[in-house]
């Protein structure tokens, strides 16, 4: 029996575009057909490494000419909308990297184009595939802990991500980069929409290092049904931290509590003459030659859902509401006032 494969293209051949390429290459039901990047050298390098036949430097040309069923949009946070609208108008299914978009206008443009063209769209809010979080969700959902009451999440990065890893960090923020994941996780755990947010940000450390973006956001989040959460997202954890992420979570329910520590756990700990280290076994690791870790699972799931036709586990509505709540948090941190989220 011949397998019907989903023909896929990627726009954005950067760090995360390569993550997408590696999983599509491995997926039995995916055929990685094309790649596009403004930087031709980068696109060609990824094409050669993963055996991708078609290389483009203009996403419009790729949307027009490439015979694909689906596209992954893996450009910087604030450069998703034009590309998404173009591919939606060409009838392609889309996996858009998080966040969906960073302005109300761009969010609305994407949602309208998806609706008008009747295309399928998922946003890669991948923490739902994180095994400890997924287990916590199952436990909360079972009802045995009662009703979610309060929660705390800390999802921060070492400075290096802002100063060295991303070339565009000054045009985005830790709130978009990791806050999107934190907020999606909280919405999912509380099974509720954010009503009001109050955030305080601090600025100065990264500015001194030449990156003009806030250091940290400390945010209180109120949900419609009464749940309250506190969310901390910073880009200034010391570079000597044993893990790139500093990732903690706890949820207090009316009859129980769950706590997670994903970055300084004791499952694996490596020490050399230079430093102590917590190797990644959850996010983007390999077991033998197979992609493992939550960042591959969400992308794999996108293909699976295109094959079986079932609903995506993160809906476009989830991503739209998450992005709008992040905009409200930015506004609150700017004005010093609580802000009601406008949907
Ligand atoms: N799911 C996750 O947790 C996760 C992790 C890392 C990055 N990301 C997201 O992935 C996206 C990309 O991040 P990255 O780290 O790979 O960035 P990157 O800078 O390494 O790569 C982005 C690439 O997009 C290309 N590009 C920009 N505009 C383009 C255009 N109009 N047409 C074609 N190519 C264009 C750039 O030349 C660059 O090569 C961001 O939205 C980021 O938030 C998600």
PDB file of C-alpha atoms in Angstrom, residues 112-290:
ATOM      1  CA  UNK A 112      -9.548  36.481   8.697  1.00  0.00           C
ATOM      2  CA  UNK A 113      -7.409  34.911   5.962  1.00  0.00           C
ATOM      3  CA  UNK A 114      -7.666  31.459   7.593  1.00  0.00           C
ATOM      4  CA  UNK A 115     -11.447  31.774   7.863  1.00  0.00           C
ATOM      5  CA  UNK A 116     -11.954  33.223   4.375  1.00  0.00           C
ATOM      6  CA  UNK A 117      -9.935  30.454   2.729  1.00  0.00           C
ATOM      7  CA  UNK A 118     -11.100  27.616   4.988  1.00  0.00           C
ATOM      8  CA  UNK A 119      -7.508  26.446   5.600  1.00  0.00           C
ATOM      9  CA  UNK A 120      -6.271  24.584   8.670  1.00  0.00           C
ATOM     10  CA  UNK A 121      -3.896  26.431  10.997  1.00  0.00           C
ATOM     11  CA  UNK A 122      -2.006  25.432  14.146  1.00  0.00           C
ATOM     12  CA  UNK A 123       0.372  27.562  16.214  1.00  0.00           C
ATOM     13  CA  UNK A 124       3.383  25.842  17.760  1.00  0.00           C
ATOM     14  CA  UNK A 125       2.610  26.424  21.444  1.00  0.00           C
ATOM     15  CA  UNK A 126       4.452  23.242  22.248  1.00  0.00           C
ATOM     16  CA  UNK A 127       4.532  23.143  26.030  1.00  0.00           C
ATOM     17  CA  UNK A 128       1.304  21.099  25.953  1.00  0.00           C
ATOM     18  CA  UNK A 129       3.490  18.206  24.725  1.00  0.00           C
ATOM     19  CA  UNK A 130       5.941  18.602  27.629  1.00  0.00           C
ATOM     20  CA  UNK A 131       5.560  15.271  29.516  1.00  0.00           C
ATOM     21  CA  UNK A 132       5.457  16.621  33.116  1.00  0.00           C
ATOM     22  CA  UNK A 133       3.059  19.406  32.101  1.00  0.00           C
ATOM     23  CA  UNK A 134       0.914  17.005  30.096  1.00  0.00           C
ATOM     24  CA  UNK A 135       0.719  14.688  33.134  1.00  0.00           C
ATOM     25  CA  UNK A 136      -0.161  17.633  35.396  1.00  0.00           C
ATOM     26  CA  UNK A 137      -2.969  18.591  32.995  1.00  0.00           C
ATOM     27  CA  UNK A 138      -4.323  15.017  33.057  1.00  0.00           C
ATOM     28  CA  UNK A 139      -4.273  15.025  36.870  1.00  0.00           C
ATOM     29  CA  UNK A 140      -6.017  18.409  37.097  1.00  0.00           C
ATOM     30  CA  UNK A 141      -8.559  17.409  34.440  1.00  0.00           C
ATOM     31  CA  UNK A 142      -9.415  14.184  36.303  1.00  0.00           C
ATOM     32  CA  UNK A 143     -10.975  16.347  39.013  1.00  0.00           C
ATOM     33  CA  UNK A 144      -9.264  14.501  41.872  1.00  0.00           C
ATOM     34  CA  UNK A 145      -7.438  17.681  42.949  1.00  0.00           C
ATOM     35  CA  UNK A 146     -10.607  19.761  42.996  1.00  0.00           C
ATOM     36  CA  UNK A 147     -10.738  23.046  41.087  1.00  0.00           C
ATOM     37  CA  UNK A 148      -7.651  25.064  40.031  1.00  0.00           C
ATOM     38  CA  UNK A 149      -7.328  27.987  42.446  1.00  0.00           C
ATOM     39  CA  UNK A 150      -3.917  29.626  42.000  1.00  0.00           C
ATOM     40  CA  UNK A 151      -0.745  28.888  40.020  1.00  0.00           C
ATOM     41  CA  UNK A 152       2.814  30.089  39.633  1.00  0.00           C
ATOM     42  CA  UNK A 153       4.972  29.723  36.540  1.00  0.00           C
ATOM     43  CA  UNK A 154       8.542  30.816  35.943  1.00  0.00           C
ATOM     44  CA  UNK A 155       9.828  30.406  32.416  1.00  0.00           C
ATOM     45  CA  UNK A 156      13.039  32.336  31.877  1.00  0.00           C
ATOM     46  CA  UNK A 157      16.193  32.085  29.765  1.00  0.00           C
ATOM     47  CA  UNK A 158      19.864  32.767  30.369  1.00  0.00           C
ATOM     48  CA  UNK A 159      21.127  36.100  28.999  1.00  0.00           C
ATOM     49  CA  UNK A 160      22.896  34.351  26.098  1.00  0.00           C
ATOM     50  CA  UNK A 161      19.562  33.740  24.306  1.00  0.00           C
ATOM     51  CA  UNK A 162      18.955  37.508  24.112  1.00  0.00           C
ATOM     52  CA  UNK A 163      22.555  38.587  23.548  1.00  0.00           C
ATOM     53  CA  UNK A 164      23.879  35.856  21.223  1.00  0.00           C
ATOM     54  CA  UNK A 165      21.369  33.234  20.092  1.00  0.00           C
ATOM     55  CA  UNK A 166      18.696  35.486  18.550  1.00  0.00           C
ATOM     56  CA  UNK A 167      19.717  38.247  16.130  1.00  0.00           C
ATOM     57  CA  UNK A 168      16.302  39.925  16.536  1.00  0.00           C
ATOM     58  CA  UNK A 169      15.800  39.858  20.344  1.00  0.00           C
ATOM     59  CA  UNK A 170      15.714  43.690  20.560  1.00  0.00           C
ATOM     60  CA  UNK A 171      12.686  43.654  18.236  1.00  0.00           C
ATOM     61  CA  UNK A 172      10.846  41.140  20.443  1.00  0.00           C
ATOM     62  CA  UNK A 173      10.899  40.318  24.163  1.00  0.00           C
ATOM     63  CA  UNK A 174      10.994  37.428  26.590  1.00  0.00           C
ATOM     64  CA  UNK A 175       7.257  37.978  26.997  1.00  0.00           C
ATOM     65  CA  UNK A 176       6.699  37.026  23.362  1.00  0.00           C
ATOM     66  CA  UNK A 177       9.462  34.440  23.236  1.00  0.00           C
ATOM     67  CA  UNK A 178       8.695  32.386  26.375  1.00  0.00           C
ATOM     68  CA  UNK A 179       5.720  34.267  27.854  1.00  0.00           C
ATOM     69  CA  UNK A 180       3.589  32.913  24.961  1.00  0.00           C
ATOM     70  CA  UNK A 181       4.330  29.366  26.131  1.00  0.00           C
ATOM     71  CA  UNK A 182       3.742  30.244  29.811  1.00  0.00           C
ATOM     72  CA  UNK A 183       0.420  31.901  29.136  1.00  0.00           C
ATOM     73  CA  UNK A 184      -0.804  29.148  26.819  1.00  0.00           C
ATOM     74  CA  UNK A 185       0.095  26.638  29.540  1.00  0.00           C
ATOM     75  CA  UNK A 186      -1.830  28.593  32.191  1.00  0.00           C
ATOM     76  CA  UNK A 187      -4.918  28.997  29.936  1.00  0.00           C
ATOM     77  CA  UNK A 188      -4.802  25.256  29.263  1.00  0.00           C
ATOM     78  CA  UNK A 189      -4.376  24.264  32.942  1.00  0.00           C
ATOM     79  CA  UNK A 190      -7.156  26.571  34.137  1.00  0.00           C
ATOM     80  CA  UNK A 191      -9.256  25.711  31.058  1.00  0.00           C
ATOM     81  CA  UNK A 192     -10.230  29.363  31.045  1.00  0.00           C
ATOM     82  CA  UNK A 193      -9.669  32.703  29.339  1.00  0.00           C
ATOM     83  CA  UNK A 194      -7.654  35.540  30.837  1.00  0.00           C
ATOM     84  CA  UNK A 195      -9.825  38.377  32.112  1.00  0.00           C
ATOM     85  CA  UNK A 196      -7.368  40.936  33.482  1.00  0.00           C
ATOM     86  CA  UNK A 197      -3.598  41.277  33.805  1.00  0.00           C
ATOM     87  CA  UNK A 198      -1.262  43.430  35.856  1.00  0.00           C
ATOM     88  CA  UNK A 199       2.419  43.413  34.966  1.00  0.00           C
ATOM     89  CA  UNK A 200       5.592  45.127  36.111  1.00  0.00           C
ATOM     90  CA  UNK A 201       8.703  45.013  33.944  1.00  0.00           C
ATOM     91  CA  UNK A 202      12.294  45.881  34.703  1.00  0.00           C
ATOM     92  CA  UNK A 203      14.771  47.181  32.136  1.00  0.00           C
ATOM     93  CA  UNK A 204      18.489  47.944  32.237  1.00  0.00           C
ATOM     94  CA  UNK A 205      20.703  44.858  32.404  1.00  0.00           C
ATOM     95  CA  UNK A 206      20.222  43.821  28.750  1.00  0.00           C
ATOM     96  CA  UNK A 207      20.304  47.462  27.619  1.00  0.00           C
ATOM     97  CA  UNK A 208      23.779  47.765  29.140  1.00  0.00           C
ATOM     98  CA  UNK A 209      24.767  44.655  27.176  1.00  0.00           C
ATOM     99  CA  UNK A 210      23.610  46.342  23.946  1.00  0.00           C
ATOM    100  CA  UNK A 211      20.190  44.665  23.579  1.00  0.00           C
ATOM    101  CA  UNK A 212      17.346  47.143  23.974  1.00  0.00           C
ATOM    102  CA  UNK A 213      14.614  44.873  25.355  1.00  0.00           C
ATOM    103  CA  UNK A 214      13.090  44.454  28.839  1.00  0.00           C
ATOM    104  CA  UNK A 215      14.971  42.212  31.303  1.00  0.00           C
ATOM    105  CA  UNK A 216      11.986  40.668  33.058  1.00  0.00           C
ATOM    106  CA  UNK A 217       8.183  40.775  33.391  1.00  0.00           C
ATOM    107  CA  UNK A 218       6.374  39.887  36.645  1.00  0.00           C
ATOM    108  CA  UNK A 219       2.696  39.441  35.889  1.00  0.00           C
ATOM    109  CA  UNK A 220      -0.485  38.689  37.843  1.00  0.00           C
ATOM    110  CA  UNK A 221      -3.193  37.058  35.744  1.00  0.00           C
ATOM    111  CA  UNK A 222      -6.884  36.818  36.644  1.00  0.00           C
ATOM    112  CA  UNK A 223      -9.057  34.277  34.847  1.00  0.00           C
ATOM    113  CA  UNK A 224     -12.774  34.582  34.096  1.00  0.00           C
ATOM    114  CA  UNK A 225     -13.824  31.833  36.540  1.00  0.00           C
ATOM    115  CA  UNK A 226     -11.766  33.326  39.402  1.00  0.00           C
ATOM    116  CA  UNK A 227      -8.411  31.512  39.107  1.00  0.00           C
ATOM    117  CA  UNK A 228      -5.316  33.650  39.688  1.00  0.00           C
ATOM    118  CA  UNK A 229      -1.778  33.005  38.444  1.00  0.00           C
ATOM    119  CA  UNK A 230       1.588  34.627  38.723  1.00  0.00           C
ATOM    120  CA  UNK A 231       3.927  34.458  35.749  1.00  0.00           C
ATOM    121  CA  UNK A 232       7.604  35.369  35.647  1.00  0.00           C
ATOM    122  CA  UNK A 233       9.489  35.674  32.340  1.00  0.00           C
ATOM    123  CA  UNK A 234      13.053  36.971  32.257  1.00  0.00           C
ATOM    124  CA  UNK A 235      15.940  37.003  29.773  1.00  0.00           C
ATOM    125  CA  UNK A 236      18.570  37.666  32.440  1.00  0.00           C
ATOM    126  CA  UNK A 237      19.186  34.384  34.263  1.00  0.00           C
ATOM    127  CA  UNK A 238      22.989  34.136  34.695  1.00  0.00           C
ATOM    128  CA  UNK A 239      24.767  32.400  31.821  1.00  0.00           C
ATOM    129  CA  UNK A 240      26.280  29.996  34.363  1.00  0.00           C
ATOM    130  CA  UNK A 241      22.861  28.458  35.084  1.00  0.00           C
ATOM    131  CA  UNK A 242      22.951  24.690  34.598  1.00  0.00           C
ATOM    132  CA  UNK A 243      20.147  24.903  32.020  1.00  0.00           C
ATOM    133  CA  UNK A 244      19.308  27.479  29.306  1.00  0.00           C
ATOM    134  CA  UNK A 245      15.767  27.572  30.728  1.00  0.00           C
ATOM    135  CA  UNK A 246      14.745  28.231  34.296  1.00  0.00           C
ATOM    136  CA  UNK A 247      11.386  26.470  34.314  1.00  0.00           C
ATOM    137  CA  UNK A 248       9.205  26.008  37.403  1.00  0.00           C
ATOM    138  CA  UNK A 249       5.465  25.512  37.808  1.00  0.00           C
ATOM    139  CA  UNK A 250       3.018  24.816  40.585  1.00  0.00           C
ATOM    140  CA  UNK A 251      -0.737  24.716  40.611  1.00  0.00           C
ATOM    141  CA  UNK A 252      -2.782  24.808  43.796  1.00  0.00           C
ATOM    142  CA  UNK A 253      -6.257  23.343  43.473  1.00  0.00           C
ATOM    143  CA  UNK A 254      -8.997  23.264  46.101  1.00  0.00           C
ATOM    144  CA  UNK A 255      -8.111  19.667  47.090  1.00  0.00           C
ATOM    145  CA  UNK A 256      -4.521  19.164  46.003  1.00  0.00           C
ATOM    146  CA  UNK A 257      -1.418  20.618  44.439  1.00  0.00           C
ATOM    147  CA  UNK A 258       1.121  19.743  41.736  1.00  0.00           C
ATOM    148  CA  UNK A 259       4.634  21.164  41.488  1.00  0.00           C
ATOM    149  CA  UNK A 260       7.134  20.800  38.629  1.00  0.00           C
ATOM    150  CA  UNK A 261      10.797  21.628  38.297  1.00  0.00           C
ATOM    151  CA  UNK A 262      11.968  21.098  34.727  1.00  0.00           C
ATOM    152  CA  UNK A 263      15.321  22.830  34.790  1.00  0.00           C
ATOM    153  CA  UNK A 264      17.056  21.903  38.030  1.00  0.00           C
ATOM    154  CA  UNK A 265      15.722  18.389  38.487  1.00  0.00           C
ATOM    155  CA  UNK A 266      17.988  15.543  39.552  1.00  0.00           C
ATOM    156  CA  UNK A 267      17.240  13.131  36.687  1.00  0.00           C
ATOM    157  CA  UNK A 268      20.540  13.957  35.021  1.00  0.00           C
ATOM    158  CA  UNK A 269      23.422  16.117  36.145  1.00  0.00           C
ATOM    159  CA  UNK A 270      26.770  16.487  34.409  1.00  0.00           C
ATOM    160  CA  UNK A 271      29.868  18.166  35.810  1.00  0.00           C
ATOM    161  CA  UNK A 272      33.072  18.962  33.942  1.00  0.00           C
ATOM    162  CA  UNK A 273      36.184  20.826  35.129  1.00  0.00           C
ATOM    163  CA  UNK A 274      34.510  24.043  33.873  1.00  0.00           C
ATOM    164  CA  UNK A 275      30.858  23.832  34.854  1.00  0.00           C
ATOM    165  CA  UNK A 276      27.863  21.912  36.122  1.00  0.00           C
ATOM    166  CA  UNK A 277      25.223  21.150  33.497  1.00  0.00           C
ATOM    167  CA  UNK A 278      21.666  19.765  33.230  1.00  0.00           C
ATOM    168  CA  UNK A 279      21.592  18.147  29.742  1.00  0.00           C
ATOM    169  CA  UNK A 280      18.331  18.545  27.815  1.00  0.00           C
ATOM    170  CA  UNK A 281      16.197  15.401  28.002  1.00  0.00           C
ATOM    171  CA  UNK A 282      12.840  17.094  27.468  1.00  0.00           C
ATOM    172  CA  UNK A 283      12.965  19.707  24.724  1.00  0.00           C
ATOM    173  CA  UNK A 284      15.075  18.821  21.660  1.00  0.00           C
ATOM    174  CA  UNK A 285      17.000  15.673  22.478  1.00  0.00           C
ATOM    175  CA  UNK A 286      17.717  12.629  20.311  1.00  0.00           C
ATOM    176  CA  UNK A 287      17.364   8.957  21.299  1.00  0.00           C
ATOM    177  CA  UNK A 288      19.616   6.975  18.962  1.00  0.00           C
ATOM    178  CA  UNK A 289      18.864   8.813  15.693  1.00  0.00           C
ATOM    179  CA  UNK A 290      15.227   9.673  16.424  1.00  0.00           C
TER     180      UNK A 290
END
